[in-house]
Coordinates of C-alpha atoms in Angstrom, one line a residue:
M578 CA 0.0 0.0 0.0
L579 CA 1.3 3.5 -0.9
D580 CA 2.0 5.8 2.0
K581 CA -0.2 8.9 2.3
R582 CA 2.3 11.2 0.5
A583 CA 2.9 8.8 -2.4
A584 CA -0.8 8.1 -2.8
Q585 CA -1.5 11.8 -2.9
A586 CA 1.2 12.3 -5.6
A587 CA -0.2 9.4 -7.6
V588 CA -3.8 10.9 -7.4
K589 CA -2.5 14.4 -8.4
A590 CA -0.6 13.1 -11.4
S591 CA -3.4 11.1 -12.9
G592 CA -6.2 13.7 -12.9
P593 CA -9.8 12.9 -12.1
P594 CA -11.2 9.5 -13.3
L595 CA -13.7 10.0 -16.0
G596 CA -15.9 7.1 -15.2
L597 CA -17.1 5.1 -12.2
Q598 CA -15.3 1.9 -13.1
E599 CA -12.0 3.7 -13.7
H600 CA -12.5 5.3 -10.3
L601 CA -13.0 1.9 -8.7
R602 CA -9.8 0.6 -10.3
R603 CA -7.9 3.5 -8.8
L604 CA -9.4 2.9 -5.4
E605 CA -8.4 -0.8 -5.6
A606 CA -4.8 0.1 -6.7
E607 CA -4.5 2.4 -3.7
G608 CA -5.8 -0.2 -1.2
L609 CA -9.0 1.8 -0.7
L610 CA -11.5 -0.9 -2.0
V611 CA -12.6 -4.1 -0.5
R612 CA -14.1 -6.9 -2.8
I613 CA -16.7 -9.1 -1.2
D614 CA -17.3 -12.3 -3.3
R615 CA -19.5 -14.2 -1.0
A616 CA -23.3 -14.0 -1.4
I617 CA -24.7 -10.9 0.2
D618 CA -28.4 -10.1 0.5
K619 CA -29.0 -6.7 -0.8
D620 CA -32.2 -6.2 1.2
S621 CA -30.9 -7.3 4.7
E622 CA -27.1 -7.4 4.7
L623 CA -25.4 -5.2 2.2
H624 CA -25.9 -1.7 3.7
P625 CA -25.6 -2.9 7.4
L626 CA -22.2 -4.6 6.6
V627 CA -20.8 -1.3 5.2
R628 CA -22.5 0.7 8.0
W629 CA -20.3 -1.0 10.6
Q630 CA -17.2 0.9 9.4
F631 CA -19.0 4.1 10.4
Q632 CA -20.6 2.8 13.6
G633 CA -17.7 0.6 14.7
G634 CA -15.2 3.1 16.0
L635 CA -12.9 3.1 12.9
H636 CA -11.0 6.2 12.2
E637 CA -12.0 7.9 8.9
D638 CA -8.7 6.8 7.2
E639 CA -9.6 3.2 7.9
R640 CA -12.9 3.3 5.9
R641 CA -13.0 1.6 2.5
A642 CA -15.2 1.4 -0.6
F643 CA -16.9 -2.0 -0.9
L644 CA -17.6 -3.8 -4.1
F645 CA -20.1 -6.7 -3.8
T646 CA -19.7 -9.1 -6.7
N647 CA -22.3 -11.8 -5.6
V648 CA -25.5 -10.0 -4.8
V649 CA -28.7 -11.8 -4.0
D650 CA -32.0 -10.8 -2.5
G651 CA -34.2 -12.3 0.2
S652 CA -35.9 -14.7 -2.2
G653 CA -32.5 -16.1 -3.4
R654 CA -32.5 -14.2 -6.7
H655 CA -29.0 -13.6 -8.0
Y656 CA -28.0 -10.3 -9.8
D657 CA -25.3 -10.3 -12.4
V658 CA -24.5 -6.6 -11.7
P659 CA -22.0 -5.8 -8.9
V660 CA -22.9 -3.2 -6.3
A661 CA -20.4 -0.5 -5.0
V662 CA -21.0 1.3 -1.7
G663 CA -18.7 3.8 0.0
A664 CA -17.1 4.4 -3.3
L665 CA -17.7 8.1 -3.6
A666 CA -17.0 9.4 -0.1
A667 CA -16.6 6.8 2.7
S668 CA -13.5 8.9 3.6
A669 CA -11.8 12.2 2.5
R670 CA -9.1 10.0 0.8
I671 CA -11.7 8.2 -1.4
Y672 CA -13.3 11.5 -2.3
A673 CA -9.9 12.9 -3.2
V674 CA -9.3 10.0 -5.6
G675 CA -12.5 10.9 -7.3
M676 CA -11.5 14.5 -7.5
G677 CA -8.0 13.6 -8.9
R678 CA -6.5 15.9 -6.3
P679 CA -4.9 15.8 -2.8
T680 CA -7.5 16.6 -0.1
D681 CA -5.9 20.0 0.8
E682 CA -6.6 21.3 -2.8
I683 CA -10.2 20.2 -3.0
G684 CA -11.7 23.5 -1.6
D685 CA -9.9 25.7 -4.0
A686 CA -10.7 23.4 -7.0
W687 CA -14.5 23.8 -6.2
L688 CA -14.2 27.6 -6.1
R689 CA -12.2 27.8 -9.4
A690 CA -14.7 25.4 -11.1
I691 CA -17.7 27.3 -10.1
A692 CA -16.1 30.6 -11.3
N693 CA -14.8 29.1 -14.6
P694 CA -17.2 26.4 -15.8
I695 CA -16.5 24.3 -19.0
A696 CA -19.7 23.6 -21.0
S697 CA -20.4 19.9 -21.9
T698 CA -20.2 18.5 -25.4
R699 CA -22.9 16.2 -26.9
V700 CA -21.9 12.9 -28.6
T701 CA -24.3 10.7 -30.7
T702 CA -23.5 7.3 -29.3
A703 CA -22.7 6.4 -25.8
T704 CA -21.9 3.3 -23.6
C705 CA -24.7 4.3 -21.2
Q706 CA -27.2 3.2 -24.0
E707 CA -25.7 -0.2 -24.9
V708 CA -28.5 -2.0 -23.3
V709 CA -32.1 -0.5 -23.5
I710 CA -35.1 -1.7 -21.4
S711 CA -38.3 -0.1 -22.6
G712 CA -41.9 -0.8 -23.6
D713 CA -43.2 -4.1 -22.5
A714 CA -39.9 -5.1 -21.0
L715 CA -40.5 -2.4 -18.3
R716 CA -43.7 -4.1 -17.2
Q717 CA -42.7 -7.7 -17.1
P718 CA -43.3 -9.2 -13.6
D719 CA -39.5 -9.6 -13.0
G720 CA -38.5 -6.9 -15.5
G721 CA -37.9 -3.2 -15.5
L722 CA -36.7 -1.8 -12.1
K723 CA -36.7 -5.3 -10.6
L724 CA -33.8 -6.2 -12.8
L725 CA -31.6 -3.7 -10.9
P726 CA -29.8 -4.7 -7.6
V727 CA -31.2 -1.8 -5.6
P728 CA -30.3 -2.3 -1.9
I729 CA -32.5 -1.5 1.1
S730 CA -30.7 1.3 3.0
T731 CA -32.3 0.9 6.4
P732 CA -33.5 -2.6 6.8
G733 CA -36.3 -2.8 9.3
F734 CA -37.6 0.7 8.6
D735 CA -37.4 1.5 4.9
A736 CA -40.6 0.6 2.9
A737 CA -38.7 -0.5 -0.2
P738 CA -35.3 -0.5 -2.0
Y739 CA -34.2 3.1 -2.8
L740 CA -32.0 4.7 -5.4
T741 CA -29.7 6.8 -3.3
A742 CA -26.6 7.6 -5.4
T743 CA -28.6 9.5 -7.9
L744 CA -28.0 12.5 -10.3
C745 CA -31.5 13.6 -11.1
V746 CA -31.3 15.7 -14.3
T747 CA -34.2 18.1 -15.0
R748 CA -34.6 21.3 -17.0
D749 CA -36.4 24.6 -16.3
P750 CA -39.2 24.8 -18.9
E751 CA -38.9 28.6 -19.1
T752 CA -35.2 29.2 -19.2
G753 CA -33.9 25.8 -20.4
V754 CA -31.3 25.8 -17.5
R755 CA -30.4 22.3 -16.4
N756 CA -30.3 21.1 -12.8
M757 CA -28.7 18.0 -11.3
G758 CA -29.6 17.1 -7.8
T759 CA -29.2 14.0 -5.5
Y760 CA -32.7 12.9 -4.5
R761 CA -33.9 9.6 -3.2
A762 CA -36.2 7.4 -5.4
Q763 CA -38.3 4.6 -3.9
L764 CA -39.2 1.5 -6.1
K765 CA -42.9 1.4 -6.5
A766 CA -43.4 -1.0 -9.5
T767 CA -41.3 -2.3 -12.3
D768 CA -42.0 0.9 -14.1
R769 CA -42.7 3.5 -11.4
L770 CA -40.7 5.4 -8.7
G771 CA -41.6 7.7 -5.9
V772 CA -39.2 10.7 -5.9
R773 CA -38.6 13.0 -3.1
M774 CA -37.3 16.5 -3.8
A775 CA -37.0 18.9 -0.8
A776 CA -39.9 21.4 -1.0
R777 CA -38.8 23.7 1.9
P778 CA -37.5 27.3 1.2
G779 CA -34.1 27.1 -0.4
G780 CA -34.9 23.5 -1.2
A781 CA -34.2 21.3 -4.4
G782 CA -33.7 22.8 -7.8
G783 CA -35.6 20.0 -9.3
Y784 CA -38.6 20.9 -7.1
L785 CA -38.6 24.5 -8.4
H786 CA -38.6 23.1 -12.0
W787 CA -41.6 20.8 -11.0
Q788 CA -43.5 23.9 -9.7
K789 CA -43.2 25.5 -13.2
Y790 CA -44.3 22.3 -14.9
R791 CA -47.3 22.1 -12.5
K792 CA -48.4 25.6 -13.6
L793 CA -48.1 24.5 -17.2
K794 CA -50.0 21.3 -16.4
Q795 CA -47.3 19.2 -18.2
P796 CA -45.4 16.2 -17.0
M797 CA -41.8 16.9 -16.0
P798 CA -39.1 15.0 -17.9
I799 CA -36.4 13.5 -15.6
A800 CA -33.4 11.4 -16.1
I801 CA -32.0 9.7 -13.0
V802 CA -28.3 8.8 -13.5
V803 CA -26.7 6.2 -11.3
G804 CA -23.0 5.9 -11.5
C805 CA -20.7 8.2 -13.6
A806 CA -17.5 10.2 -13.2
P807 CA -17.2 11.2 -9.5
V808 CA -16.6 14.8 -10.4
V809 CA -20.1 14.8 -12.0
M810 CA -21.7 12.8 -9.1
F811 CA -20.2 15.3 -6.6
T812 CA -22.1 18.2 -8.1
G813 CA -25.5 16.7 -7.0
P814 CA -25.2 17.4 -3.2
Q815 CA -23.5 20.9 -3.8
K816 CA -25.9 23.8 -3.2
L817 CA -25.1 25.9 -6.2
T818 CA -27.1 28.8 -7.5
I819 CA -30.3 27.9 -9.3
D820 CA -29.0 29.2 -12.7
C821 CA -25.7 27.4 -12.4
D822 CA -25.1 24.5 -14.9
E823 CA -23.6 21.7 -12.7
M824 CA -22.5 19.8 -15.7
A825 CA -20.3 22.7 -16.7
V826 CA -18.9 22.9 -13.2
A827 CA -18.1 19.2 -13.3
G828 CA -16.3 19.9 -16.7
A829 CA -14.1 22.5 -14.9
L830 CA -13.3 20.0 -12.2
A831 CA -12.4 17.4 -14.9
G832 CA -10.4 19.9 -16.9
A833 CA -12.3 19.1 -20.0
P834 CA -16.0 19.1 -21.3
I835 CA -18.1 16.3 -19.9
R836 CA -19.4 14.1 -22.8
T837 CA -23.2 13.9 -22.8
V838 CA -25.7 12.1 -24.9
K839 CA -29.4 12.8 -25.4
A840 CA -31.6 10.5 -23.4
L841 CA -33.7 8.1 -25.5
T842 CA -37.3 9.0 -24.4
V843 CA -37.0 12.4 -22.7
D844 CA -35.4 15.6 -24.0
L845 CA -32.5 15.7 -21.6
D846 CA -28.8 15.3 -21.9
V847 CA -27.0 12.7 -19.6
P848 CA -23.4 11.8 -19.0
A849 CA -22.4 9.5 -21.9
D850 CA -20.3 7.3 -19.7
A851 CA -22.9 6.6 -17.0
E852 CA -23.5 3.1 -15.7
F853 CA -27.3 3.4 -15.6
V854 CA -29.9 6.0 -16.7
V855 CA -33.5 5.7 -15.6
E856 CA -35.7 8.0 -17.8
G857 CA -39.3 9.1 -17.2
L858 CA -42.0 11.7 -16.6
I859 CA -43.1 13.0 -13.2
D860 CA -46.8 13.7 -12.8
P861 CA -47.4 17.5 -12.6
E862 CA -50.3 17.2 -10.2
L863 CA -50.8 13.8 -8.6
L864 CA -48.5 12.9 -5.6
E865 CA -48.4 9.5 -3.9
P866 CA -47.3 8.4 -0.4
E867 CA -43.5 7.7 -0.3
G868 CA -41.5 6.4 2.6
P869 CA -40.6 5.6 5.3
F870 CA -36.9 6.0 4.7
G871 CA -33.9 6.4 7.1
E872 CA -32.7 10.0 6.6
S873 CA -29.4 11.8 7.1
H874 CA -30.9 13.9 10.0
G875 CA -30.7 10.8 12.1
H876 CA -34.4 10.0 12.1
V877 CA -36.6 7.9 9.9
A878 CA -38.5 10.1 7.4
L879 CA -42.1 9.1 7.8
E880 CA -44.5 8.5 5.0
G881 CA -45.3 11.6 3.0
Y882 CA -46.8 12.6 -0.3
N883 CA -44.1 13.1 -3.0
M884 CA -43.6 12.9 -6.7
S885 CA -44.8 10.0 -8.8
M886 CA -42.4 9.1 -11.7
Q887 CA -43.5 6.9 -14.6
V888 CA -40.4 5.2 -16.0
T889 CA -40.2 5.3 -19.8
A890 CA -36.8 3.6 -20.3
I891 CA -33.8 2.1 -18.5
T892 CA -30.5 2.2 -20.2
H893 CA -27.1 1.0 -19.1
K894 CA -23.7 -0.2 -20.1
R895 CA -23.2 -3.8 -21.2
D896 CA -21.3 -4.7 -18.0
P897 CA -22.3 -2.0 -15.5
V898 CA -21.8 -1.5 -11.8
W899 CA -24.6 -0.3 -9.6
L900 CA -23.8 2.5 -7.2
S901 CA -25.4 3.1 -3.8
I902 CA -24.4 5.5 -1.0
L903 CA -24.8 5.3 2.7
S904 CA -26.8 8.2 4.1
E905 CA -28.9 7.9 7.3
V906 CA -27.2 8.6 10.6
T907 CA -23.9 10.6 10.2
P908 CA -21.1 10.2 9.7
S909 CA -22.0 8.6 6.4
E910 CA -20.9 8.7 2.9
S911 CA -23.3 11.6 2.0
S912 CA -22.1 13.7 5.0
V913 CA -18.5 13.2 4.1
M914 CA -19.3 14.3 0.5
K915 CA -20.9 17.5 1.8
R916 CA -18.3 18.3 4.5
I917 CA -15.3 18.2 2.2
A918 CA -16.8 20.7 -0.2
Y919 CA -18.9 22.8 2.3
E920 CA -16.2 23.7 4.8
P921 CA -13.9 25.3 2.3
R922 CA -16.8 27.2 0.8
Y923 CA -17.8 28.7 4.2
L924 CA -14.2 29.6 4.9
A925 CA -13.9 31.4 1.5
H926 CA -17.2 33.2 2.2
L927 CA -15.9 34.5 5.6
R928 CA -12.3 35.3 4.5
D929 CA -12.8 36.5 0.9
T930 CA -16.4 37.6 0.4
L931 CA -16.7 39.3 3.9
A932 CA -13.1 40.1 4.2
I933 CA -12.8 39.0 7.8
K934 CA -9.2 38.6 8.7
G935 CA -8.1 36.0 11.2
V936 CA -10.6 33.2 10.4
R937 CA -8.6 30.1 10.4
R938 CA -11.1 27.3 9.7
V939 CA -14.7 26.4 9.6
V940 CA -15.7 23.0 10.9
M941 CA -19.2 21.4 10.5
H942 CA -20.1 18.9 13.2
E943 CA -20.8 15.7 11.5
T944 CA -21.5 12.9 14.0
L945 CA -25.3 12.4 14.5
S946 CA -26.2 16.2 13.9
N947 CA -25.4 15.9 10.1
L948 CA -23.3 19.1 9.4
R949 CA -26.1 21.6 9.0
K950 CA -27.1 22.4 12.5
I951 CA -23.7 23.1 14.3
L952 CA -20.8 25.1 12.9
F953 CA -17.5 26.0 14.6
V954 CA -15.5 29.0 13.4
Q955 CA -11.8 29.0 14.5
F956 CA -10.0 32.3 14.9
S957 CA -6.4 33.4 15.2
P958 CA -5.3 35.3 18.3
G959 CA -6.1 39.0 18.5
V960 CA -9.1 39.1 16.2
P961 CA -11.3 42.1 17.2
R962 CA -14.6 41.0 18.9
T963 CA -16.5 43.0 16.2
E964 CA -15.0 40.8 13.6
I965 CA -15.7 37.6 15.5
W966 CA -19.4 38.6 15.7
R967 CA -19.4 39.5 12.0
A968 CA -18.0 36.0 11.2
L969 CA -20.5 34.2 13.4
H970 CA -23.4 36.1 11.8
G971 CA -21.9 35.5 8.3
A972 CA -21.6 31.8 8.9
A973 CA -25.2 31.6 10.1
T974 CA -26.7 33.4 7.2
L975 CA -24.8 32.0 4.1
Q976 CA -27.3 29.2 3.7
A977 CA -30.9 29.1 5.0
D978 CA -30.7 25.6 6.6
I979 CA -27.1 25.7 7.9
G980 CA -26.0 27.2 11.2
K981 CA -28.6 26.8 13.9
Y982 CA -25.7 26.9 16.4
V983 CA -22.5 28.7 15.4
I984 CA -19.7 28.6 18.0
G985 CA -16.4 30.7 17.7
V986 CA -13.3 29.1 19.2
S987 CA -9.6 30.1 19.3
E988 CA -6.9 28.3 17.2
D989 CA -5.8 26.1 20.1
I990 CA -9.2 24.4 20.2
D991 CA -9.7 21.4 17.9
A992 CA -13.4 21.8 16.9
N993 CA -13.5 18.1 16.1
N994 CA -12.9 17.3 19.7
L995 CA -16.1 18.2 21.5
D996 CA -14.5 17.8 24.9
A997 CA -12.2 20.7 24.0
V998 CA -15.1 22.7 22.7
F999 CA -17.0 22.2 25.9
W1000 CA -13.9 23.2 27.9
S1001 CA -13.8 26.4 25.9
L1002 CA -17.5 27.0 26.5
A1003 CA -17.0 26.4 30.2
Y1004 CA -14.0 28.8 30.7
R1005 CA -14.1 31.2 27.8
A1006 CA -17.8 32.1 27.3
N1007 CA -20.0 34.2 29.7
P1008 CA -23.6 33.5 28.5
I1009 CA -24.9 37.0 29.4
E1010 CA -22.2 38.6 27.2
D1011 CA -21.1 36.0 24.7
V1012 CA -24.4 34.4 23.5
H1013 CA -26.8 36.0 21.0
I1014 CA -30.0 34.4 19.9
A1015 CA -31.7 35.5 16.6
P1016 CA -35.3 34.5 15.7
Y1017 CA -36.9 33.4 12.4
R1018 CA -34.6 30.7 10.9
S1019 CA -35.6 28.1 8.4
A1020 CA -36.1 24.8 10.2
G1021 CA -34.2 23.1 7.3
H1022 CA -33.5 19.4 7.1
G1023 CA -35.1 17.4 10.0
P1024 CA -37.9 15.2 11.0
K1025 CA -41.3 16.6 10.1
S1026 CA -42.8 15.4 13.5
E1027 CA -40.7 17.9 15.5
G1028 CA -43.4 20.5 14.8
G1029 CA -43.1 24.1 13.5
G1030 CA -41.5 25.4 10.5
V1031 CA -39.4 28.2 12.0
E1032 CA -36.3 27.9 14.3
S1033 CA -33.8 30.4 15.7
T1034 CA -30.0 30.7 15.7
M1035 CA -27.7 30.7 18.7
L1036 CA -24.2 32.4 18.3
I1037 CA -21.6 31.9 20.9
D1038 CA -18.3 33.5 21.2
A1039 CA -16.2 31.0 23.1
T1040 CA -12.9 32.4 22.0
Q1041 CA -10.1 33.3 24.5
K1042 CA -10.5 37.0 25.4
T1043 CA -7.8 37.5 28.0
A1044 CA -4.4 35.9 28.9
D1045 CA -4.9 32.7 30.8
P1046 CA -2.6 30.3 32.5
P1047 CA -1.2 27.3 30.5
I1048 CA -3.1 24.1 29.9
S1049 CA -2.2 21.8 32.8
L1050 CA -0.8 18.9 30.9
P1051 CA 2.9 17.9 30.6
K1052 CA 4.8 20.0 28.1
R1053 CA 5.1 18.5 24.6
E1054 CA 8.7 17.2 25.0
F1055 CA 7.7 15.1 28.0
M1056 CA 4.6 13.7 26.3
E1057 CA 6.5 12.7 23.2
R1058 CA 9.2 11.0 25.3
A1059 CA 6.4 9.1 27.2
R1060 CA 4.8 8.1 23.9
A1061 CA 7.9 6.6 22.7
I1062 CA 8.2 4.5 25.8
W1063 CA 4.5 3.5 25.4
E1064 CA 5.2 2.2 21.9
E1065 CA 8.4 0.5 23.0
L1066 CA 6.3 -1.4 25.6
K1067 CA 3.8 -2.5 22.9
L1068 CA 0.9 -1.0 24.9
P1069 CA -2.5 -0.6 23.2
P1070 CA -2.5 1.8 20.1
I1071 CA -3.3 5.4 21.0
T1072 CA -4.5 8.4 19.0
A1073 CA -3.5 11.8 20.2
R1074 CA -6.5 14.3 20.5
Q1075 CA -5.8 18.0 21.0
P1076 CA -4.9 19.1 23.6
W1077 CA -2.5 16.3 24.3
H1078 CA 0.3 18.4 25.8
G1079 CA 0.5 21.6 27.9
Y1080 CA 1.1 25.0 26.3
S1081 CA 1.0 28.7 27.3
L1082 CA -2.1 30.8 27.0
G1083 CA -0.3 34.0 27.8
D1084 CA -0.5 34.3 31.5
W1085 CA 2.9 32.9 32.4
D1086 CA 6.1 34.2 33.8
A1087 CA 9.6 33.1 32.6
V1088 CA 10.6 32.5 36.2
W1089 CA 8.1 29.7 36.5
D1090 CA 9.8 28.0 33.5
T1091 CA 12.9 28.1 35.7
F1092 CA 11.0 26.5 38.6
A1093 CA 9.6 23.7 36.3
E1094 CA 13.1 23.0 34.8
R1095 CA 14.5 22.7 38.3
A1096 CA 11.7 20.4 39.3
V1097 CA 12.3 17.8 36.5
A1098 CA 16.0 18.0 37.3
G1099 CA 15.4 17.2 41.0
Q1100 CA 16.5 20.7 42.1
W1101 CA 13.2 21.8 43.6
E1102 CA 14.8 22.5 47.0
Q1103 CA 16.5 25.6 45.5
T1104 CA 13.0 27.0 44.6
G1105 CA 11.9 26.2 48.2
R1106 CA 14.8 28.2 49.6
E1107 CA 13.9 31.1 47.4
S1108 CA 10.2 31.1 48.3
F1109 CA 11.1 30.9 52.0
A1110 CA 12.9 34.2 51.6
R1111 CA 9.8 35.8 50.1
R1112 CA 7.4 35.1 53.0
R1113 CA 5.0 37.9 53.9
A1114 CA 2.6 38.7 56.6
G1115 CA -0.9 40.3 56.4
L1116 CA -2.1 38.4 53.3
T1117 CA -5.1 36.1 52.8
P1118 CA -4.4 32.6 51.5
E1119 CA -4.7 32.3 47.7
T1120 CA -3.5 35.8 47.1
P1121 CA -1.8 35.7 43.7
V1122 CA 1.9 36.3 43.9
K1123 CA 2.0 38.5 40.9
S1124 CA -0.6 40.9 42.5
V1125 CA 1.7 41.4 45.4
D1126 CA 4.8 41.8 43.3
E1127 CA 3.1 44.4 41.1

C-alpha cells in the first residue's frame, strides 16, 4: 500500500477519473477498495455490513469502498450486476481520488470550477445506452426496475429499496437551464418510482422546476443517472445557484468538457459514460405516499406525499456496476461528501467575500447532527470582537438551513474534539455577554414530526478573550518521550487528541519556567529556599503572587 504522501502524488498526477469503473480501479490500486465475493443479501445485509465501518469506531482513514460481486435478495434471486457502496466518499481520501487531487486542494478546486465552468459536449453514441429496457420489458413481472440490484438502505424501517446515489437531471421549462440534484427514489413498481425533492424554502432545484411544470399542467421530464465520473456525481449534493449548470462545473473539475448524450425517451442530456440512466416523466399534479426511509438527520423520514415518476426507459452499459451511497445517521458517505466541499466554501465566504481577517477554519459537526445544525469557526489570536461577531453572523446566514448553532473558538481548540469545545465554553464564554439568539430561521432538514416550520439561531463567542494560565498537561517534550516508551512497551495503540500536551495561553512568567526546569532536574529545593525568603505577613491565603509583586 502506498503511504499517504505517495498516494496523494499518484492521485494528483493522474487527474480525475472520467468514469465510475475507472474510479473503482484506482481505489483498488491504492488499497481503498474491498471486494466481497461471498453471497450478500442486498435487502438485509449489504448496507448494514458497510455501515459498521461508520458505527464501529474506525478512524476515517480506515474506511474503505466496498464492491459486492455476488449480490442476491431475500428470495434467493441472483444479480449479475456488482454493487459498489462507499465508493464516492466513505472517507476524504476516497473523495480525493474521485476529484483527482490531494485533499488539501479540493476546496480551491471547487471555487475555481464554479467561477470558470466548461460547457459539456454532446456525442451521438454512448456506452450508457448499450442496453435498453423499454416498452413491454419495463412491465414484465420480473423486469424493469426489478432487474436492478437496488439495496434497502435501512432494513427494518425502509418501505422499499431506494435509489440513493442519484444524479437527477431536470430542466427549467422557461429558461432551459439544467439542474442536477441528488434525490432519493423509492421502487414502487417495475416501471414506477416515488421521488422526493425537498420542498422547503431554499430546497431542491428539481422541485422548483416541477412547480413550473405544474403551472403548465405538463409532466416533468427527468433522467436519473446512477454511476458516472465522480466529479459529476459530486455536483449533486452541492448547493449551487439555481441558474448554475452543474455539468459545466463538473467539466471544470475534470479539466475538459463532460461528454453527454441525449436520453432516448426524454429531451434531456445525460453523461455519456454513465453506468445506468432511468428515464421518465413526473406527474405535474398527482402525488403519492412515499417512505418511510432512514434519513441523514438521524431519524426515519415518515410516509409523506411526494412525486410520482412513470419510467419510460432504463439504459445501461453492457457490463455495468450499480452504485449506492450510505446516508442515514452521520457520519455517512453523504455527509463526508458534503463536509469536504462545504467547509472550504464557508471559509472562503468569511475570509474572501466578507473580508474577515483571522478566520482560520470552519468545521461542521458531523456525528449524528449531520453538518447543517452546528458550525464551529476557528480564529487566530487578536481578532477584534467586532470581527468575531461578524464572522458568526456571516456563517449563520450564508445558507438558510445551515448554522442553527455557530460557535467561535480560538486556534488552540480542535473543533473536532467536542471535549475541547465544551472546555472552551466552560471557561471562555460568559452566557450573558457571549451568547446571541436571533429568531426566524428556516427549520431546514429534519424530522417533520418535530413541529413548527421556524427555528432560531444561537451564536456563541467561546474564544479566548484574556491571557490565561497554561493548559495543565505535561509539556510537549515530556509527552513525546512518554509516547515513545508507550510504543516500546507495545501497549495498546493510542490516537492523540488535541490538547495532548500543555502550552502557554499568555498568563505565564519566565521565572516559572525556571521552577519547572529545576523540578524535573530534581533541584526543587532551591526553589523552596527562594520562596522561603519571600514570605510575607498580612495576606489572605490564595492571594496571587503577581498581584503582590506588582
